[in-house]
């Protein structure tokens, strides 16, 4: 069945994730450039009513099995490894999030097919799909092409606007069956919600975010003071949470929270993709960083190359003075 | 007694300005300073915590690249029992090639397998065509759990309970039989600090083992056409001046948006 482009429908806790529509929009372009058909691949208990939102695809391939109830990458890989040889798609585009992160490599290893990580775009050149992959925390990009088909691509969030891929129309549904073992060496036991912190950063209008550039735990107080003066809260990127300088409830990024405040002040944050995905929709992004080439300056509205340890206290003083004067 | 293997790799330090080589498809080695991949540092810490909690031996394994000795001696100083470098391999851009080589060399290296737990960082900044953990797991035919943030082992039952991060702060708990390959996102504690004096002492009293890379390395199934610096899109308006002046300008920006 040559000529199919597949997009894996990411479902998270009963809902189709926005990134699915972003990847469908990309898949539509790739399918058209390759004169193929676009198929949405739905694993698990079925998409229910949401199937009607997958109209960007020509068809939906439904794989229903009780073992696919939760997104366990090992089990998903096993299922996909059974249906890919049946239909030989040219490409499988997988949304690359923490729900499915290891699925691509596991699948590529099972089938001995090419895998491309962290794609921020895929275009067709001379009849071949060519991906733009992000490397070195966003400091370098690679244009890469698979040497054979089918090929698996991990697509980063933000590849296209989700509304471009959300089309209300029922795609033609085809059910595929898989034969999965009842016993896996890996058993899913359940989800745990993050213990609520003192502050819900997704509800704050002003966030002062600290990253590795804050250098020492005692410097977090500088950010706290500025946040207090601005009437906001402090949050952080992964390295700061890993060091336990802030609790996990304050983490912004792919495995933490997605925030959309009126102001996001990024202090000493380089802006690696995992962090950017959690905050790039903020209304105003201001970044202070010592590295003039930090990727954060590509998504910030205003930037300062400088020492946050000097600038932040000066800002705090000014904000407080302004408030007193008012 | 657990046999714990921790696979680590060195990656370019992105604090340095990375330059692209004249061939347009690789990094200029002169611009690259290698450091231990951040997630691998967490994998090592998680391994050390497990060793301390349940007893056993921990072996840290890396491909032989410049600066690797420092990284391996540091791991020994932190509490690793053995440090092994896989020699005779040109480091290339492909995670598949490196992971494939490591998988075969583990099988051939003395006293490395069978292991109870094989830990590695969940991802590295140079993972172009995969992630080492899942590739290793498939090649060794072992189960894999990635993005882990907590691991508890039941040595008697030969099983582990592993907590994996999903999104929005939600975690999933898995029970998995040993042996297992884990892709560590973060260790249960921040990676420990080891004083330079202890690293020097390790250099004097301990030795690194070398195992030649064995077998053909796995094929790279992708072709790099070009490396490039990303074009600056929608670059920020940059503000200049002394800290006081910049602070004043930033406050003006916030005031203009009604944020003060």
Coordinates of C-alpha atoms in Angstrom, one line a residue:
Chain A
X1 CA 0.0 0.0 0.0
X2 CA 2.6 2.5 -1.1
X3 CA 2.0 6.1 -0.8
X4 CA 0.5 6.3 2.7
X5 CA 1.7 8.9 5.2
X6 CA 0.8 8.0 8.7
X7 CA 0.3 10.3 11.7
X8 CA 0.0 8.8 15.1
X9 CA -2.9 10.3 17.0
X10 CA -1.6 11.1 20.5
X11 CA -4.3 10.7 23.1
X12 CA -3.6 11.7 26.6
X13 CA -6.1 10.8 29.3
X14 CA -9.1 10.5 27.0
X15 CA -8.4 13.5 24.9
X16 CA -6.6 14.0 21.6
X17 CA -3.6 16.3 22.2
X18 CA -3.2 19.6 20.2
X19 CA 0.1 18.4 18.8
X20 CA -1.8 15.7 16.9
X21 CA -3.5 18.4 14.8
X22 CA -0.2 20.2 14.3
X23 CA 1.3 17.0 13.0
X24 CA -1.7 16.2 10.9
X25 CA -1.3 19.6 9.2
X26 CA 2.3 18.8 8.5
X27 CA 1.3 15.3 7.3
X28 CA -1.2 16.8 4.9
X29 CA 1.6 18.8 3.2
X30 CA 3.9 15.8 3.1
X31 CA 1.2 13.5 1.7
X32 CA 0.4 16.1 -1.0
X33 CA 4.0 16.6 -2.0
X34 CA 4.4 12.8 -2.3
X35 CA 1.0 12.3 -3.9
X36 CA 0.1 9.9 -1.1
X37 CA -2.9 9.5 1.2
X38 CA -2.8 10.7 4.8
X39 CA -3.8 8.2 7.5
X40 CA -4.5 9.0 11.1
X41 CA -3.4 6.0 13.3
X42 CA -5.5 5.6 16.4
X43 CA -4.3 3.1 19.0
X44 CA -6.2 2.1 22.0
X45 CA -9.8 2.3 23.1
X46 CA -10.8 4.3 20.0
X47 CA -11.2 8.0 19.5
X48 CA -15.0 8.1 20.1
X49 CA -16.6 11.3 19.0
X50 CA -13.2 13.0 18.4
X51 CA -12.8 10.9 15.2
X52 CA -14.8 13.7 13.6
X53 CA -11.9 16.2 14.3
X54 CA -9.4 14.1 12.3
X55 CA -10.8 15.2 8.9
X56 CA -7.4 16.5 7.8
X57 CA -6.6 12.8 7.1
X58 CA -8.0 10.8 4.2
X59 CA -8.5 7.8 6.4
X60 CA -8.2 6.6 10.0
X61 CA -6.6 3.3 10.9
X62 CA -8.1 2.1 14.1
X63 CA -6.3 -0.4 16.2
X64 CA -8.4 -1.4 19.2
X65 CA -6.9 -3.7 21.9
X66 CA -7.3 -3.7 25.7
X67 CA -3.5 -3.7 26.1
X68 CA -3.4 -0.3 24.4
X69 CA -5.6 1.4 26.9
X70 CA -2.7 3.5 28.3
X71 CA 0.1 5.0 26.3
X72 CA 2.9 2.6 27.2
X73 CA 5.6 3.1 24.5
X74 CA 6.8 -0.5 24.6
X75 CA 3.3 -1.8 23.9
X76 CA 2.5 0.8 21.3
X77 CA 5.7 0.0 19.5
X78 CA 4.8 -3.7 19.4
X79 CA 1.4 -2.8 17.9
X80 CA 2.8 -0.5 15.3
X81 CA 5.5 -3.0 14.4
X82 CA 2.7 -5.4 13.4
X83 CA 0.7 -3.0 11.3
X84 CA 3.5 -1.2 9.5
X85 CA 4.7 -4.2 7.5
X86 CA 1.1 -4.9 6.5
X87 CA 0.6 -1.6 4.8
X88 CA 4.2 -0.2 4.2
X89 CA 3.6 3.5 4.7
X90 CA 6.3 5.8 3.4
X91 CA 6.5 7.7 6.6
X92 CA 5.1 7.6 10.2
X93 CA 5.0 11.0 11.9
X94 CA 4.9 10.6 15.7
X95 CA 4.2 13.6 18.0
X96 CA 7.3 13.9 20.1
X97 CA 6.2 14.5 23.7
X98 CA 6.7 12.9 27.0
X99 CA 3.7 10.7 26.3
X100 CA 5.4 8.9 23.4
X101 CA 9.1 9.9 23.6
X102 CA 10.8 6.5 23.3
X103 CA 8.2 5.1 20.9
X104 CA 10.1 6.1 17.7
X105 CA 13.4 4.5 18.6
X106 CA 11.8 1.3 20.0
X107 CA 9.8 0.9 16.8
X108 CA 12.7 1.7 14.5
X109 CA 14.7 -0.9 16.3
X110 CA 12.0 -3.6 16.0
X111 CA 11.6 -2.9 12.3
X112 CA 15.2 -1.9 11.4
X113 CA 13.9 1.3 9.8
X114 CA 15.3 4.9 9.9
X115 CA 14.3 7.2 12.8
X116 CA 14.7 10.9 13.0
X117 CA 14.6 12.7 16.3
X118 CA 13.4 16.2 17.2
X119 CA 12.1 17.3 13.8
X120 CA 10.9 20.9 13.7
X121 CA 9.8 20.6 10.1
X122 CA 9.6 18.0 7.3
X123 CA 9.6 19.1 3.6
X124 CA 9.7 17.1 0.4
X125 CA 12.7 17.7 -1.8
X126 CA 13.3 15.7 -5.0
X127 CA 10.6 13.3 -3.9
X128 CA 12.4 12.6 -0.6
X129 CA 11.2 13.7 2.9
X130 CA 13.9 16.0 4.4
X131 CA 13.6 16.8 8.1
X132 CA 15.0 19.8 10.0
X133 CA 16.2 18.3 13.3
X134 CA 17.1 20.4 16.4
X135 CA 20.5 19.5 17.9
X136 CA 22.6 20.8 20.8
X137 CA 19.8 22.5 22.7
X138 CA 18.7 24.4 19.6
X139 CA 22.1 25.8 18.8
X140 CA 22.5 23.8 15.6
X141 CA 20.0 22.3 13.1
X142 CA 20.5 19.4 10.8
X143 CA 18.8 18.7 7.5
X144 CA 18.5 15.0 7.4
X145 CA 16.9 12.5 5.1
X146 CA 16.1 8.8 5.7
X147 CA 17.8 6.3 3.5
X148 CA 14.9 4.0 3.1
X149 CA 11.1 3.8 3.6
X150 CA 9.2 3.4 5.8
X151 CA 10.8 6.0 8.0
X152 CA 9.7 7.2 11.4
X153 CA 9.9 10.9 12.4
X154 CA 9.6 12.4 15.9
X155 CA 7.9 15.7 15.4
X156 CA 8.3 18.5 18.0
X157 CA 5.4 20.6 19.1
X158 CA 4.7 23.8 17.2
X159 CA 5.4 22.4 13.7
X160 CA 2.2 24.0 12.4
X161 CA -0.7 25.8 14.0
X162 CA -3.1 23.2 15.5
X163 CA -6.2 24.8 13.9
X164 CA -4.6 24.1 10.5
X165 CA -4.9 20.4 11.1
X166 CA -8.2 20.3 13.0
X167 CA -10.8 19.6 10.3
X168 CA -14.3 18.6 11.2
X169 CA -15.1 15.7 8.9
X170 CA -15.1 12.0 9.5
X171 CA -12.2 10.2 7.7
X172 CA -12.8 6.8 6.2
X173 CA -12.3 4.3 9.0
X174 CA -10.5 1.0 8.7
X175 CA -10.1 -1.3 11.6
X176 CA -6.8 -3.2 11.9
X177 CA -6.1 -6.0 14.3
X178 CA -3.0 -6.8 16.3
X179 CA -2.0 -9.8 18.3
X180 CA -0.5 -8.7 21.6
X181 CA 0.6 -10.9 24.4
X182 CA -1.4 -10.7 27.6
X183 CA 1.7 -10.7 29.8
X184 CA 4.4 -8.0 29.4
X185 CA 7.6 -7.7 31.4
X186 CA 6.3 -4.2 32.0
X187 CA 3.0 -3.6 33.9
X188 CA 1.3 -0.2 34.1
X189 CA 0.2 0.4 37.7
X190 CA -1.4 3.9 37.5
X191 CA -1.0 7.6 37.3
X192 CA -0.1 10.0 40.1
X193 CA -1.0 13.7 39.9
X194 CA 1.6 16.2 41.0
X195 CA 1.1 17.2 44.6
X196 CA -0.3 20.7 44.4
X197 CA 2.2 23.3 45.4
X198 CA 1.5 26.6 47.2
X199 CA 1.1 28.4 43.9
X200 CA -0.5 27.3 40.6
X201 CA 1.8 28.8 38.1
X202 CA -0.6 28.1 35.2
X203 CA -2.9 30.8 36.8
X204 CA -0.4 33.5 37.4
X205 CA -0.3 36.6 35.2
X206 CA 3.3 37.4 35.9
X207 CA 6.0 34.7 36.1
X208 CA 9.7 35.3 36.9
X209 CA 11.4 32.2 35.6
X210 CA 14.9 31.1 36.7
X211 CA 17.3 28.8 34.9
X212 CA 20.8 27.5 35.2
X213 CA 22.1 31.1 35.0
X214 CA 20.8 31.8 38.5
X215 CA 23.9 29.9 39.5
X216 CA 23.3 29.4 43.2
X217 CA 20.2 28.5 45.3
X218 CA 20.5 31.7 47.4
X219 CA 20.1 33.8 44.2
X220 CA 16.6 32.4 43.7
X221 CA 15.7 35.0 46.4
X222 CA 16.5 37.8 43.9
X223 CA 13.8 36.4 41.6
X224 CA 11.4 36.0 44.5
X225 CA 11.8 39.7 45.4
X226 CA 11.2 40.8 41.8
X227 CA 8.2 38.5 41.5
X228 CA 6.7 39.8 44.7
X229 CA 7.2 43.4 43.5
X230 CA 5.5 42.6 40.2
X231 CA 2.7 40.7 41.9
X232 CA 3.7 37.4 40.3
X233 CA 5.3 34.1 41.1
X234 CA 8.6 32.4 40.5
X235 CA 9.0 29.3 38.3
X236 CA 11.9 27.5 36.8
X237 CA 13.4 25.4 34.1
X238 CA 14.4 21.8 34.5
X239 CA 18.0 22.2 35.9
X240 CA 16.7 24.4 38.7
X241 CA 14.0 21.8 39.6
X242 CA 16.6 18.9 39.4
X243 CA 18.7 20.8 41.9
X244 CA 15.7 21.0 44.2
X245 CA 16.0 24.8 44.3
X246 CA 12.3 25.0 43.4
X247 CA 9.6 22.4 43.9
X248 CA 8.3 20.4 40.9
X249 CA 5.0 22.3 41.0
X250 CA 7.1 25.3 39.7
X251 CA 8.5 23.6 36.6
X252 CA 7.8 25.0 33.2
X253 CA 8.4 22.8 30.1
X254 CA 7.4 19.5 28.4
X255 CA 7.4 17.4 31.6
X256 CA 6.2 20.3 33.8
X257 CA 3.6 23.0 33.2
X258 CA 2.5 24.8 30.1
X259 CA 2.0 28.5 31.0
X260 CA 0.6 31.5 29.1
X261 CA 1.1 34.5 31.4
X262 CA 0.9 38.2 30.5
X263 CA 4.6 38.5 31.3
X264 CA 7.3 35.8 31.3
X265 CA 10.6 37.1 32.5
X266 CA 13.2 34.4 31.7
X267 CA 16.3 34.8 33.8
X268 CA 19.4 32.8 32.9
X269 CA 17.3 30.4 30.8
X270 CA 18.9 29.3 27.5
X271 CA 15.5 28.4 25.9
X272 CA 16.1 24.8 24.9
X273 CA 13.1 23.3 23.1
X274 CA 11.9 21.4 26.2
X275 CA 11.5 24.6 28.0
X276 CA 10.3 26.8 25.1
X277 CA 7.4 24.5 24.6
X278 CA 6.1 25.3 28.0
X279 CA 6.2 29.1 27.7
X280 CA 6.4 30.4 24.2
X281 CA 2.7 31.4 24.1
X282 CA 3.2 34.0 26.9
X283 CA 2.0 37.4 25.8
X284 CA 5.2 39.2 26.6
X285 CA 8.6 37.4 27.0
X286 CA 11.6 39.2 28.3
X287 CA 14.9 37.3 28.5
X288 CA 18.1 38.2 30.4
X289 CA 21.0 35.9 29.5
X290 CA 24.8 36.2 29.4
X291 CA 25.0 34.2 26.1
X292 CA 24.1 36.5 23.1
X293 CA 23.3 33.4 21.0
X294 CA 20.9 31.7 23.5
X295 CA 17.9 30.4 21.6
X296 CA 15.6 32.2 24.2
X297 CA 16.3 35.4 22.3
X298 CA 14.6 33.9 19.3
X299 CA 11.3 33.6 21.1
X300 CA 11.6 36.6 23.4
X301 CA 10.1 40.0 22.6
X302 CA 12.8 41.9 24.5
X303 CA 16.2 40.7 25.4
X304 CA 19.2 41.8 27.4
X305 CA 22.7 40.3 27.2
X306 CA 23.9 40.8 30.7
X307 CA 24.3 39.7 34.3
X308 CA 20.9 39.0 35.8
X309 CA 22.4 39.2 39.3
X310 CA 22.9 43.0 38.7
X311 CA 19.9 43.8 36.5
X312 CA 17.3 42.0 38.6
X313 CA 17.9 43.8 41.9
X314 CA 17.9 47.1 40.0
X315 CA 14.6 46.2 38.5
X316 CA 13.1 45.3 41.8
X317 CA 14.2 48.6 43.3
X318 CA 12.6 50.5 40.4
X319 CA 9.3 48.6 40.5
X320 CA 9.0 49.2 44.2
X321 CA 9.8 52.9 43.9
X322 CA 7.3 53.2 41.1
X323 CA 4.6 51.6 43.3
X324 CA 5.4 54.0 46.2
X325 CA 5.3 57.0 43.9
X326 CA 1.9 56.0 42.4
Chain B
X1 CA 23.6 -7.8 45.2
X2 CA 22.7 -5.8 42.1
X3 CA 24.9 -5.6 39.0
X4 CA 24.3 -2.1 37.8
X5 CA 25.7 -0.7 34.5
X6 CA 25.6 3.0 33.7
X7 CA 26.3 4.0 30.2
X8 CA 27.4 7.6 29.8
X9 CA 28.4 9.8 26.9
X10 CA 30.2 13.0 26.4
X11 CA 28.5 15.8 24.4
X12 CA 29.6 19.2 23.2
X13 CA 29.3 21.9 25.9
X14 CA 26.7 24.4 24.4
X15 CA 28.2 27.1 26.5
X16 CA 30.9 27.2 23.8
X17 CA 30.1 28.6 20.4
X18 CA 29.7 25.6 18.2
X19 CA 31.1 26.0 14.7
X20 CA 30.3 23.9 11.7
X21 CA 33.2 22.2 9.9
X22 CA 34.0 23.1 6.2
X23 CA 32.3 19.9 5.1
X24 CA 29.0 21.5 6.3
X25 CA 27.9 18.2 7.8
X26 CA 29.8 18.0 11.1
X27 CA 30.9 20.2 13.9
X28 CA 34.3 21.8 13.8
X29 CA 36.2 19.7 16.4
X30 CA 38.2 22.8 17.4
X31 CA 35.0 24.5 18.6
X32 CA 33.9 21.5 20.7
X33 CA 34.6 21.0 24.3
X34 CA 33.2 17.7 25.6
X35 CA 31.4 17.4 28.9
X36 CA 29.3 14.6 30.5
X37 CA 25.7 14.7 29.1
X38 CA 23.5 16.2 31.8
X39 CA 21.0 13.3 31.9
X40 CA 23.8 10.8 32.1
X41 CA 25.0 12.5 35.2
X42 CA 21.5 11.9 36.6
X43 CA 21.7 8.2 35.4
X44 CA 25.0 7.8 37.3
X45 CA 23.5 9.4 40.5
X46 CA 20.4 7.1 40.3
X47 CA 22.8 4.1 39.9
X48 CA 24.8 5.2 42.9
X49 CA 21.7 5.7 45.0
X50 CA 20.5 2.2 44.0
X51 CA 23.9 0.6 44.8
X52 CA 23.9 2.3 48.2
X53 CA 20.4 1.2 49.0
X54 CA 20.5 -2.4 47.8
X55 CA 24.2 -3.3 47.6
X56 CA 26.0 -4.4 44.6
X57 CA 28.5 -3.2 42.0
X58 CA 28.2 -0.3 39.7
X59 CA 30.2 -0.1 36.4
X60 CA 30.3 3.1 34.4
X61 CA 30.9 2.6 30.7
X62 CA 31.7 5.2 28.0
X63 CA 33.0 5.4 24.5
X64 CA 36.6 6.4 24.4
X65 CA 36.7 10.1 23.4
X66 CA 38.9 13.0 24.5
X67 CA 38.2 14.0 28.1
X68 CA 36.6 10.6 28.9
X69 CA 39.2 9.7 31.5
X70 CA 38.3 12.7 33.7
X71 CA 34.6 11.7 33.5
X72 CA 35.3 8.1 34.4
X73 CA 37.7 8.9 37.3
X74 CA 35.1 11.3 38.6
X75 CA 32.5 8.5 38.5
X76 CA 35.0 6.2 40.4
X77 CA 35.5 9.0 43.0
X78 CA 31.7 9.2 43.4
X79 CA 31.5 5.6 44.2
X80 CA 31.5 3.5 41.0
X81 CA 33.3 0.2 41.3
X82 CA 34.6 -0.2 37.8
X83 CA 35.0 2.2 34.9
X84 CA 35.2 0.8 31.3
X85 CA 36.0 2.6 28.1
X86 CA 35.1 1.2 24.8
X87 CA 38.1 1.8 22.5
X88 CA 38.8 1.8 18.8
X89 CA 35.7 3.6 17.6
X90 CA 35.4 6.8 15.7
X91 CA 32.7 8.8 17.5
X92 CA 30.1 9.6 14.8
X93 CA 26.9 11.5 14.7
X94 CA 24.6 8.5 15.0
X95 CA 23.0 7.4 18.3
X96 CA 22.3 4.1 16.5
X97 CA 25.9 3.4 15.7
X98 CA 27.1 4.2 19.2
X99 CA 24.3 2.4 21.0
X100 CA 24.7 -0.6 18.7
X101 CA 28.4 -0.8 19.4
X102 CA 27.8 -0.5 23.1
X103 CA 25.3 -3.3 23.1
X104 CA 27.6 -5.7 21.3
X105 CA 30.6 -4.7 23.5
X106 CA 28.6 -5.2 26.7
X107 CA 28.0 -8.8 25.6
X108 CA 31.7 -9.3 24.8
X109 CA 33.2 -7.3 27.7
X110 CA 34.4 -9.3 30.7
X111 CA 31.9 -9.6 33.6
X112 CA 29.5 -6.9 32.3
X113 CA 26.5 -9.0 31.5
X114 CA 24.2 -10.2 32.9
X115 CA 23.2 -7.0 34.5
X116 CA 20.2 -6.3 36.7
X117 CA 19.8 -2.7 35.7
X118 CA 21.3 -0.8 32.8
X119 CA 20.9 3.0 33.2
X120 CA 21.5 5.8 30.8
X121 CA 20.3 9.4 30.4
X122 CA 16.9 9.5 28.8
X123 CA 18.1 11.8 26.0
X124 CA 21.2 13.8 25.0
X125 CA 21.5 17.0 23.1
X126 CA 23.2 15.2 20.2
X127 CA 20.6 12.5 19.7
X128 CA 20.0 12.9 16.0
X129 CA 18.5 9.6 15.1
X130 CA 17.4 8.0 18.3
X131 CA 17.9 7.7 22.0
X132 CA 20.5 5.3 23.4
X133 CA 18.2 3.7 26.0
X134 CA 15.5 2.3 23.8
X135 CA 18.0 1.2 21.1
X136 CA 20.1 -0.7 23.7
X137 CA 17.0 -2.3 25.2
X138 CA 15.8 -3.6 21.8
X139 CA 19.3 -4.9 20.9
X140 CA 19.6 -6.6 24.3
X141 CA 16.0 -7.8 24.1
X142 CA 15.2 -6.2 27.5
X143 CA 12.3 -4.0 28.6
X144 CA 12.7 -0.3 28.7
X145 CA 11.2 2.5 30.7
X146 CA 12.2 6.1 29.9
X147 CA 11.9 9.5 31.5
X148 CA 12.3 8.0 35.0
X149 CA 12.4 10.0 38.2
X150 CA 12.2 7.2 40.8
X151 CA 13.3 3.6 41.0
X152 CA 12.7 1.0 43.8
X153 CA 14.0 -2.5 43.4
X154 CA 12.7 -5.7 45.0
X155 CA 15.9 -7.8 44.7
X156 CA 14.1 -11.0 46.0
X157 CA 11.3 -10.7 43.4
X158 CA 13.8 -9.6 40.7
X159 CA 11.5 -6.7 39.9
X160 CA 11.5 -2.9 40.2
X161 CA 8.9 -0.2 40.5
X162 CA 9.7 2.7 38.2
X163 CA 8.1 6.1 38.1
X164 CA 8.0 7.7 34.6
X165 CA 7.2 11.3 33.9
X166 CA 4.3 12.1 31.5
X167 CA 3.1 15.6 31.1
X168 CA 1.7 18.4 33.3
X169 CA 3.4 17.0 36.3
X170 CA 1.6 13.6 36.0
X171 CA 3.7 10.5 36.5
X172 CA 3.0 6.9 35.7
X173 CA 4.1 3.9 37.8
X174 CA 5.3 0.7 36.2
X175 CA 6.3 -2.6 37.7
X176 CA 9.0 -4.3 35.6
X177 CA 10.9 -7.5 35.9
X178 CA 14.7 -7.4 35.9
X179 CA 16.9 -7.0 34.0
X180 CA 15.6 -3.7 32.6
X181 CA 17.1 -0.7 30.8
X182 CA 16.1 2.7 32.2
X183 CA 16.3 6.1 30.6
X184 CA 16.8 8.4 33.5
X185 CA 15.3 11.9 33.4
X186 CA 16.3 12.9 36.9
X187 CA 17.8 11.0 39.9
X188 CA 16.0 11.0 43.2
X189 CA 18.6 13.5 44.5
X190 CA 20.6 16.1 42.7
X191 CA 23.9 14.6 41.3
X192 CA 26.5 14.6 44.1
X193 CA 29.5 16.8 44.1
X194 CA 32.9 15.3 44.4
X195 CA 35.9 17.3 45.4
X196 CA 38.8 17.5 43.0
X197 CA 41.1 16.0 45.6
X198 CA 39.0 12.8 45.6
X199 CA 39.1 12.6 41.8
X200 CA 42.9 13.0 42.0
X201 CA 43.1 10.2 44.6
X202 CA 41.0 8.0 42.3
X203 CA 43.4 8.7 39.5
X204 CA 46.3 7.4 41.7
X205 CA 44.6 4.4 43.3
X206 CA 42.2 3.1 40.6
X207 CA 42.5 2.2 37.0
X208 CA 40.3 2.4 34.0
X209 CA 39.6 -0.7 32.0
X210 CA 39.5 -0.8 28.2
X211 CA 37.4 -3.0 26.1
X212 CA 37.9 -2.9 22.3
X213 CA 34.7 -2.2 20.4
X214 CA 33.5 -5.5 19.0
X215 CA 31.6 -6.3 15.9
X216 CA 30.3 -4.2 13.1
X217 CA 28.5 -1.1 14.4
X218 CA 24.9 -0.8 13.6
X219 CA 24.1 0.9 10.4
X220 CA 23.2 4.6 10.3
X221 CA 20.0 4.7 8.3
X222 CA 19.8 8.4 7.8
X223 CA 21.9 10.8 5.8
X224 CA 22.9 14.2 7.1
X225 CA 22.6 16.7 4.2
X226 CA 23.7 19.8 6.1
X227 CA 24.3 21.3 9.5
X228 CA 23.4 24.9 10.0
X229 CA 23.0 27.6 12.7
X230 CA 19.3 28.2 13.0
X231 CA 18.4 31.5 11.3
X232 CA 17.3 34.1 13.9
X233 CA 13.6 34.3 13.5
X234 CA 11.6 37.0 15.2
X235 CA 14.7 37.9 17.1
X236 CA 14.0 39.9 20.3
X237 CA 14.5 43.7 20.5
X238 CA 17.8 43.9 22.3
X239 CA 18.3 46.4 25.1
X240 CA 21.7 47.8 25.9
X241 CA 23.4 49.6 28.7
X242 CA 24.6 49.5 32.2
X243 CA 22.5 47.3 34.6
X244 CA 20.7 50.4 36.0
X245 CA 19.8 51.7 32.5
X246 CA 18.7 48.3 31.3
X247 CA 16.5 47.9 34.4
X248 CA 14.9 51.3 33.6
X249 CA 14.3 50.4 30.0
X250 CA 12.7 47.1 31.0
X251 CA 10.5 48.8 33.5
X252 CA 9.3 51.2 30.8
X253 CA 8.4 48.2 28.6
X254 CA 6.4 46.7 31.4
X255 CA 4.8 50.0 32.3
X256 CA 3.7 50.5 28.6
X257 CA 2.0 47.2 28.8
X258 CA 0.2 48.0 32.0
X259 CA 2.2 45.4 33.9
X260 CA 3.5 47.7 36.6

